[in-house]
C-alpha positions as CSV (number, residue, x, y, z in Angstrom):
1,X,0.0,0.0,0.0
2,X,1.3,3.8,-0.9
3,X,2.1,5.8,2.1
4,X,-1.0,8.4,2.4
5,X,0.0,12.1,2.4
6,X,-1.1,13.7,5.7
7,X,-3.5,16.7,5.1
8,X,-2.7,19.9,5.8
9,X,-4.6,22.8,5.4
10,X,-2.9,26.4,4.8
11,X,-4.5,29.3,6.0
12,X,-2.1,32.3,4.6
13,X,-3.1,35.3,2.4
14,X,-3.8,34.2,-1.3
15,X,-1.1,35.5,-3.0
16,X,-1.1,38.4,-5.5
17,X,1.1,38.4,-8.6
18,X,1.6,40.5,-11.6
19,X,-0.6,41.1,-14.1
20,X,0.0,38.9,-17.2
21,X,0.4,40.7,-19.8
22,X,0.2,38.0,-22.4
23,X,-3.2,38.2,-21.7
24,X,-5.5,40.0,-24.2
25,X,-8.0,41.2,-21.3
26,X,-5.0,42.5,-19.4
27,X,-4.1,44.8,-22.5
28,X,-7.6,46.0,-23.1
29,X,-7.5,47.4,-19.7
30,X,-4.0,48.6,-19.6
31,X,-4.9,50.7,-22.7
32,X,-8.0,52.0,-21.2
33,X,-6.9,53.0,-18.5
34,X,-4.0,54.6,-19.5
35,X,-5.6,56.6,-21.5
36,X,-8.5,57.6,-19.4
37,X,-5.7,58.8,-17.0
38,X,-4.7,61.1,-20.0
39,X,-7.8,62.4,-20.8
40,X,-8.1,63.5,-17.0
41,X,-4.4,64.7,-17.3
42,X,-5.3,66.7,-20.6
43,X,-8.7,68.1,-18.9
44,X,-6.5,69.4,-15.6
45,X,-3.8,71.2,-17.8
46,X,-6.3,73.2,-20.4
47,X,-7.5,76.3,-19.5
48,X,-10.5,75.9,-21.9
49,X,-13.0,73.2,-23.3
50,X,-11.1,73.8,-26.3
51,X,-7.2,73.6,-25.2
52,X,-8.4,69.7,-24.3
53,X,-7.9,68.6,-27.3
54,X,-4.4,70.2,-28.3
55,X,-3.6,68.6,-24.4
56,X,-4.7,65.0,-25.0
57,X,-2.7,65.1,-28.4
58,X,0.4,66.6,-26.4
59,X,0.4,63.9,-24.0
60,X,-0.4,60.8,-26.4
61,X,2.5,62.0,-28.5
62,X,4.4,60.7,-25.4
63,X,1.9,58.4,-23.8
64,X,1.1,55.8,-26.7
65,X,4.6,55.3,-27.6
66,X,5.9,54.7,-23.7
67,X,2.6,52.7,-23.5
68,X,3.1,50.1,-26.6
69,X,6.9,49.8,-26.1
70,X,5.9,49.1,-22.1
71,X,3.4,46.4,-23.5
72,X,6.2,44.8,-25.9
73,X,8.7,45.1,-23.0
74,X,6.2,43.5,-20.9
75,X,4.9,41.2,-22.9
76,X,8.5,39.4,-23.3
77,X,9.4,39.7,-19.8
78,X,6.7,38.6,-18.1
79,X,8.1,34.9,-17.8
80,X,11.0,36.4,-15.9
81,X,8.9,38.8,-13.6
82,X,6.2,35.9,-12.8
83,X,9.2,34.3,-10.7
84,X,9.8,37.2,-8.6
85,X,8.1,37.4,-5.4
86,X,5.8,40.6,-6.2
87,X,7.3,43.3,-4.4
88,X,10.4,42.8,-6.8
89,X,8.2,42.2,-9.7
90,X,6.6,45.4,-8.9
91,X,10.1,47.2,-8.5
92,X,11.2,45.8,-11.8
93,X,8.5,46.7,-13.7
94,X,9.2,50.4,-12.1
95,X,12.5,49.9,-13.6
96,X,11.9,49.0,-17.2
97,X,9.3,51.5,-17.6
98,X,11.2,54.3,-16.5
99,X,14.2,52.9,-18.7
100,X,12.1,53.2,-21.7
101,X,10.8,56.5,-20.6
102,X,14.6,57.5,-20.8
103,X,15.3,55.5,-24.0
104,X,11.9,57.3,-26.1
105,X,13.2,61.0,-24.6
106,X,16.8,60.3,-26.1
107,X,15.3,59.3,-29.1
108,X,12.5,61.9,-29.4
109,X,15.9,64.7,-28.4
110,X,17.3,63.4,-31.1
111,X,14.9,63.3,-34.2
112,X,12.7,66.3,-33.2
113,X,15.2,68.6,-31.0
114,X,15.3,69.4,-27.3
115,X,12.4,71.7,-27.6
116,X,10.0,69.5,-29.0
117,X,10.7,66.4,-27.0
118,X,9.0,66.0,-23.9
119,X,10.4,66.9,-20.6
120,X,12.4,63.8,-19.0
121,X,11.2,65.0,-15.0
122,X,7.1,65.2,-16.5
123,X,7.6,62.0,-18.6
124,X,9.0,59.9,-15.7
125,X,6.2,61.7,-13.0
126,X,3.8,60.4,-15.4
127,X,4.6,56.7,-16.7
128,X,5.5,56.5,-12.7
129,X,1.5,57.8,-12.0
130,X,-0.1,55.6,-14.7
131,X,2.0,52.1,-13.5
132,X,1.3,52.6,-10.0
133,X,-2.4,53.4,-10.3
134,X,-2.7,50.5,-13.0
135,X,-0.9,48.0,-10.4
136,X,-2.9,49.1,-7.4
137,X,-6.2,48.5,-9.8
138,X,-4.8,45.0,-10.7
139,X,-3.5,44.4,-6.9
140,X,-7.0,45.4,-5.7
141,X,-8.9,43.6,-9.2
142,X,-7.4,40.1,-7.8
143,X,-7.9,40.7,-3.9
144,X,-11.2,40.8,-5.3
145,X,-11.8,38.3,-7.1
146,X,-9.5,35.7,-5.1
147,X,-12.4,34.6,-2.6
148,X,-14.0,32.5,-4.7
149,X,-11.0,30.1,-4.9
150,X,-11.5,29.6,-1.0
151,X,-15.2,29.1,-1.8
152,X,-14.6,26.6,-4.3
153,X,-12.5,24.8,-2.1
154,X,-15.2,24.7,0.3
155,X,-17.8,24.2,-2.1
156,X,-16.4,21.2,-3.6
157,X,-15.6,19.4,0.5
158,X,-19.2,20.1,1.2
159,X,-20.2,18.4,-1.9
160,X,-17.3,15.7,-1.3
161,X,-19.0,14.7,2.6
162,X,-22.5,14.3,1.0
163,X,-23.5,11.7,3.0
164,X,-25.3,9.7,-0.1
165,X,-21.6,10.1,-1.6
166,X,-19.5,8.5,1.4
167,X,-22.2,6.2,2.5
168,X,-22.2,4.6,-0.9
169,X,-18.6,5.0,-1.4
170,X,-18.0,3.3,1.8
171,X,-20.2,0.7,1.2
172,X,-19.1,-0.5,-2.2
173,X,-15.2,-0.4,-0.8
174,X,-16.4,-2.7,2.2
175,X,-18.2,-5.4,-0.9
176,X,-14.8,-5.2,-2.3
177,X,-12.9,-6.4,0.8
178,X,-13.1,-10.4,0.5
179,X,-13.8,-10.3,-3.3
180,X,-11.5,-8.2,-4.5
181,X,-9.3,-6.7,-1.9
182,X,-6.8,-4.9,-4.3
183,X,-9.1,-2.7,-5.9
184,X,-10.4,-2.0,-2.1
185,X,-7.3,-0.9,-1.3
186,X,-7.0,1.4,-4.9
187,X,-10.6,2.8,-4.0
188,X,-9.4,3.7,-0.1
189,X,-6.3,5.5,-1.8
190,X,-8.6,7.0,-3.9
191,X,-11.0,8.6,-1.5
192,X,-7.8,9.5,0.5
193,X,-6.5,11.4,-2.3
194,X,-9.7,13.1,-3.1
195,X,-10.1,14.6,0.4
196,X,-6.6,15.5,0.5
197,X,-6.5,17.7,-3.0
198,X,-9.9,19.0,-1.9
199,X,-8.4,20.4,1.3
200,X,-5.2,21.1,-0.1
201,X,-3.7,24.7,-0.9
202,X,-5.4,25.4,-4.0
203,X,-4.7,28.6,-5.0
204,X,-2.2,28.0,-8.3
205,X,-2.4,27.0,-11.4
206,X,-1.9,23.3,-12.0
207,X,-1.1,21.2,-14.8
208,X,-3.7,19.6,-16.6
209,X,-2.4,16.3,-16.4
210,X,-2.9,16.5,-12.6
211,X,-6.4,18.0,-12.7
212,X,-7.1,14.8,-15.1
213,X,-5.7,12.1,-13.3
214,X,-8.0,13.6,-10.2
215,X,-11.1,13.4,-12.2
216,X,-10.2,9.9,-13.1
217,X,-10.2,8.9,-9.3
218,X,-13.4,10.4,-8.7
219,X,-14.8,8.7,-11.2
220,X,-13.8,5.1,-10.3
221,X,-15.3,5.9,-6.9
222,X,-18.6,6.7,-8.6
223,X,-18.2,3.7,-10.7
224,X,-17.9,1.5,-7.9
225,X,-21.5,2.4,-6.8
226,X,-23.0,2.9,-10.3
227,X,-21.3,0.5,-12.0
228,X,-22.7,0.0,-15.7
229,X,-24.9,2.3,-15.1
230,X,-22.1,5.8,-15.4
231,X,-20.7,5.1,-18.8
232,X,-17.4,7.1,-20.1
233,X,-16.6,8.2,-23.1
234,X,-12.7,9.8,-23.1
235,X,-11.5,11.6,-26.2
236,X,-7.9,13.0,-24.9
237,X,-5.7,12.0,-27.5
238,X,-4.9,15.8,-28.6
239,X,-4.5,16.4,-24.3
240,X,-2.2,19.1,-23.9
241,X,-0.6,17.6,-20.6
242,X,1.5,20.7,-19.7
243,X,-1.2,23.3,-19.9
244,X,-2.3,24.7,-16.5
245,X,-5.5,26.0,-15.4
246,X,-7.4,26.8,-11.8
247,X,-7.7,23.7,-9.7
248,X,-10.9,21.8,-9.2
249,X,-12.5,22.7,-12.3
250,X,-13.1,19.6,-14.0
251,X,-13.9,17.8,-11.0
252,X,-16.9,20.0,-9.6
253,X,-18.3,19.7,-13.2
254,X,-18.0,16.1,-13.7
255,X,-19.6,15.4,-9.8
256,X,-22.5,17.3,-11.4
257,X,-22.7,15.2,-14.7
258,X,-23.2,12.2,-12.4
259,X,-25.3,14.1,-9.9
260,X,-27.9,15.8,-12.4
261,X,-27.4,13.6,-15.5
262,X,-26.4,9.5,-14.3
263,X,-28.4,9.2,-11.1
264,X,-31.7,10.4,-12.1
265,X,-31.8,8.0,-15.0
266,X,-33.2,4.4,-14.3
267,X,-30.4,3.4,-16.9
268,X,-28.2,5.6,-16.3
269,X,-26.2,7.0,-19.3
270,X,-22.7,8.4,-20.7
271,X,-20.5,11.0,-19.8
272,X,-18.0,12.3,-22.6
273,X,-15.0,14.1,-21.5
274,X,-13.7,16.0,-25.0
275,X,-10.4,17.5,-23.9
276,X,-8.0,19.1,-27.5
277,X,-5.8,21.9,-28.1
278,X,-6.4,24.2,-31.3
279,X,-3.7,26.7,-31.7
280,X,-3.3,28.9,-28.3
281,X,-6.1,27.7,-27.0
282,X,-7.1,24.9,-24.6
283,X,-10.8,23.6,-25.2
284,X,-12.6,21.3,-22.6
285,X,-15.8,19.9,-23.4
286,X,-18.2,18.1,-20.8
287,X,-21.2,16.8,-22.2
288,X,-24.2,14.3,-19.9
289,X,-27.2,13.3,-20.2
290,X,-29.8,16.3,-19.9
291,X,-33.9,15.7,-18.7
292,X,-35.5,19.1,-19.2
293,X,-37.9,17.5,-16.2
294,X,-35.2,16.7,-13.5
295,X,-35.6,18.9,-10.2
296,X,-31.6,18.5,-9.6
297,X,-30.4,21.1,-12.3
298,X,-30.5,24.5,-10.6
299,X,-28.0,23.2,-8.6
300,X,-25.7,23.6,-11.4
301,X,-25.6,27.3,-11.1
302,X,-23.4,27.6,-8.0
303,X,-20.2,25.3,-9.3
304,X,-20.7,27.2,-12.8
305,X,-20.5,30.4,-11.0
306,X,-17.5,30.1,-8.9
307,X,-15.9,28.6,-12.2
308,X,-16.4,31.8,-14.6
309,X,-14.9,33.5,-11.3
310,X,-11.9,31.8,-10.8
311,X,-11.7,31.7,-15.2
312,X,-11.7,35.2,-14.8
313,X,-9.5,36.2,-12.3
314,X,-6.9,33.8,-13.6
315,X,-7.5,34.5,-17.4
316,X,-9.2,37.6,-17.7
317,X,-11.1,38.0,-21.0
318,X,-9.5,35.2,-22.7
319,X,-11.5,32.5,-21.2
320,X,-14.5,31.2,-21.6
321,X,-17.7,28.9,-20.0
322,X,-20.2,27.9,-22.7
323,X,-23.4,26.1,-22.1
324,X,-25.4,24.2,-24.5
325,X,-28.9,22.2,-23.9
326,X,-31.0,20.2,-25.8
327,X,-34.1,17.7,-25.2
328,X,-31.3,15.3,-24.6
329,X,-28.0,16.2,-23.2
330,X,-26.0,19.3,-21.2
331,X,-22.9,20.5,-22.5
332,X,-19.9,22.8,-20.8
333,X,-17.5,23.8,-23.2
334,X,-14.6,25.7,-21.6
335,X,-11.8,27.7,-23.4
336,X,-8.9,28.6,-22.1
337,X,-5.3,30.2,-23.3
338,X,-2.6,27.6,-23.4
339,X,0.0,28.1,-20.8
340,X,2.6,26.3,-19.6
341,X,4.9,26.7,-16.5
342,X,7.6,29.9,-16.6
């Protein structure tokens, strides 16, 4: 028998980290912001409703340069800066933004004169303005948003203890003992490691490979109690292994396939677990029987939200939760950007 990890749970602040910049959502909001900042700079400058104008164009002639080079800069770095703790990743970025400012008022000295470049002190007052006020918003964006990664932690124990879930669970492991003691013991580890990646630190991304090889324990446990009834239908072959996305996604969903689509049926049915990359993109498809008439499905709406949350906060605008019904089956499709570790 494998030696059972004890379980330990950690109670410290969840951790906030740079922005990512790769991130498509991130940029939107970098850009708007910025330049709402400059429209608010350009309105406090001008004497008149008129002089606004000839303002905003004053300070984009410096701003969108410093603001797409920043981007780039940003862009290419972020590996490096996501392994700094986030004070340093903060100071860094500090750093390489006021570099640039330096590096686009030499060059702006140089092709249009020292009159017409911008000041170096007013340049560096404001690139230092717009990234601390666009870090604080991120900072303050992901203190946010982080709860719901507690909550789905806790979500997903109280659904674990059900008591149908452990009574059963326990029940089918104890029919097992004298008939087929190995696969007792697989189904003990099983339920051992489920409890312990439940209450378990899970704040990080994690590789998919992990989040599948969890979903496949849970599932054996149900098929102890269901038996022919849960039928599986896995189409991983294009499974990027290496991609990472929040923890205890796939699990919550596929508890619900059994919960709102397997048990209700007399017959039971199939579950098909679609799981591909296309291009930068990460697509995980979920799909159960559906019975427009069941009383169970509203309780779908809990584990879906905490999912677009946690989506969110980790992905931004680049990922996404689809639904799909018909007379006969439920469908999540889930998209996500295709990361891998720094």
């Amino acid at each position: 028998m494998k030696k059972m990890a004890s379980i330990k749970q950690n109670h410290t602040p969840i951790p906030i980290v740079l922005p990512d910049l790769r991130n498509l959502g991130v940029q939107l909001r970098v850009l708007v912001l910025a330049n709402a900042m400059a429209v608010i700079a350009a309105t406090l400058r001008a004497n008149t409703l008129e002089n606004i104008w000839l303002q905003l164009l004053e300070i984009s002639a410096a701003l969108q340069p410093l603001l797409l080079a920043t981007l780039a800069t940003l862009f290419i770095a972020h590996r490096w800066l996501a392994r700094l703790p986030y004070r340093s990743g903060v100071i860094m970025t500090f750093v390489l933004v006021l570099a640039l400012a330096t590096l686009l008022q030499v060059v702006a000295t140089r092709l249009f004169g020292p009159e017409a470049a911008p000041s170096l002190a007013r340049l560096w007052f404001f690139s230092s303005v717009v990234t601390g006020v666009l870090l604080a918003y991120f900072n303050l964006r992901g203190r946010a948003l982080s709860p719901a990664i507690t909550e789905a932690r806790l979500q997903a124990l109280q659904a674990r203890i059900r008591p149908h879930f452990l009574f059963n669970s326990i029940n089918a492991v104890l029919s097992l003992i004298r008939s087929n003691p190995q696969r007792a013991e697989t189904a003990l580890e099983d339920l051992a490691d489920l409890f312990r990646v439940l209450m378990a630190d899970n704040r990080q991304l994690v590789p998919l490979e992990g989040e599948l090889a969890l979903c496949r324990q849970y599932l054996a446990l149900e098929q102890l109690r269901l038996g022919e009834r849960l039928r599986l239908a896995w189409h991983v072959d294009k499974l990027p292994a290496d991609a990472l996305l929040p923890p205890l996604v796939l699990q919550p969903l596929l508890e619900n396939a059994v919960y709102h689509g397997i048990e209700p049926a007399e017959e039971g049915g199939e579950i098909s677990i679609n799981i591909y990359r296309s291009g930068n993109q990460v697509h995980l498809v979920l799909g159960n029987p559906y019975d427009a008439a069941g009383s169970h499905h509203s309780g779908n709406r809990m584990a879906l939200s905490n999912i677009r949350e946690r989506l969110a906060l980790h992905f931004d605008a680049e990922a996404q939760l689809l639904i799909k019904t018909t007379d006969k089956q439920y469908q999540v499709h889930i998209v996500i950007p295709y990361r891998t570790q720094p």
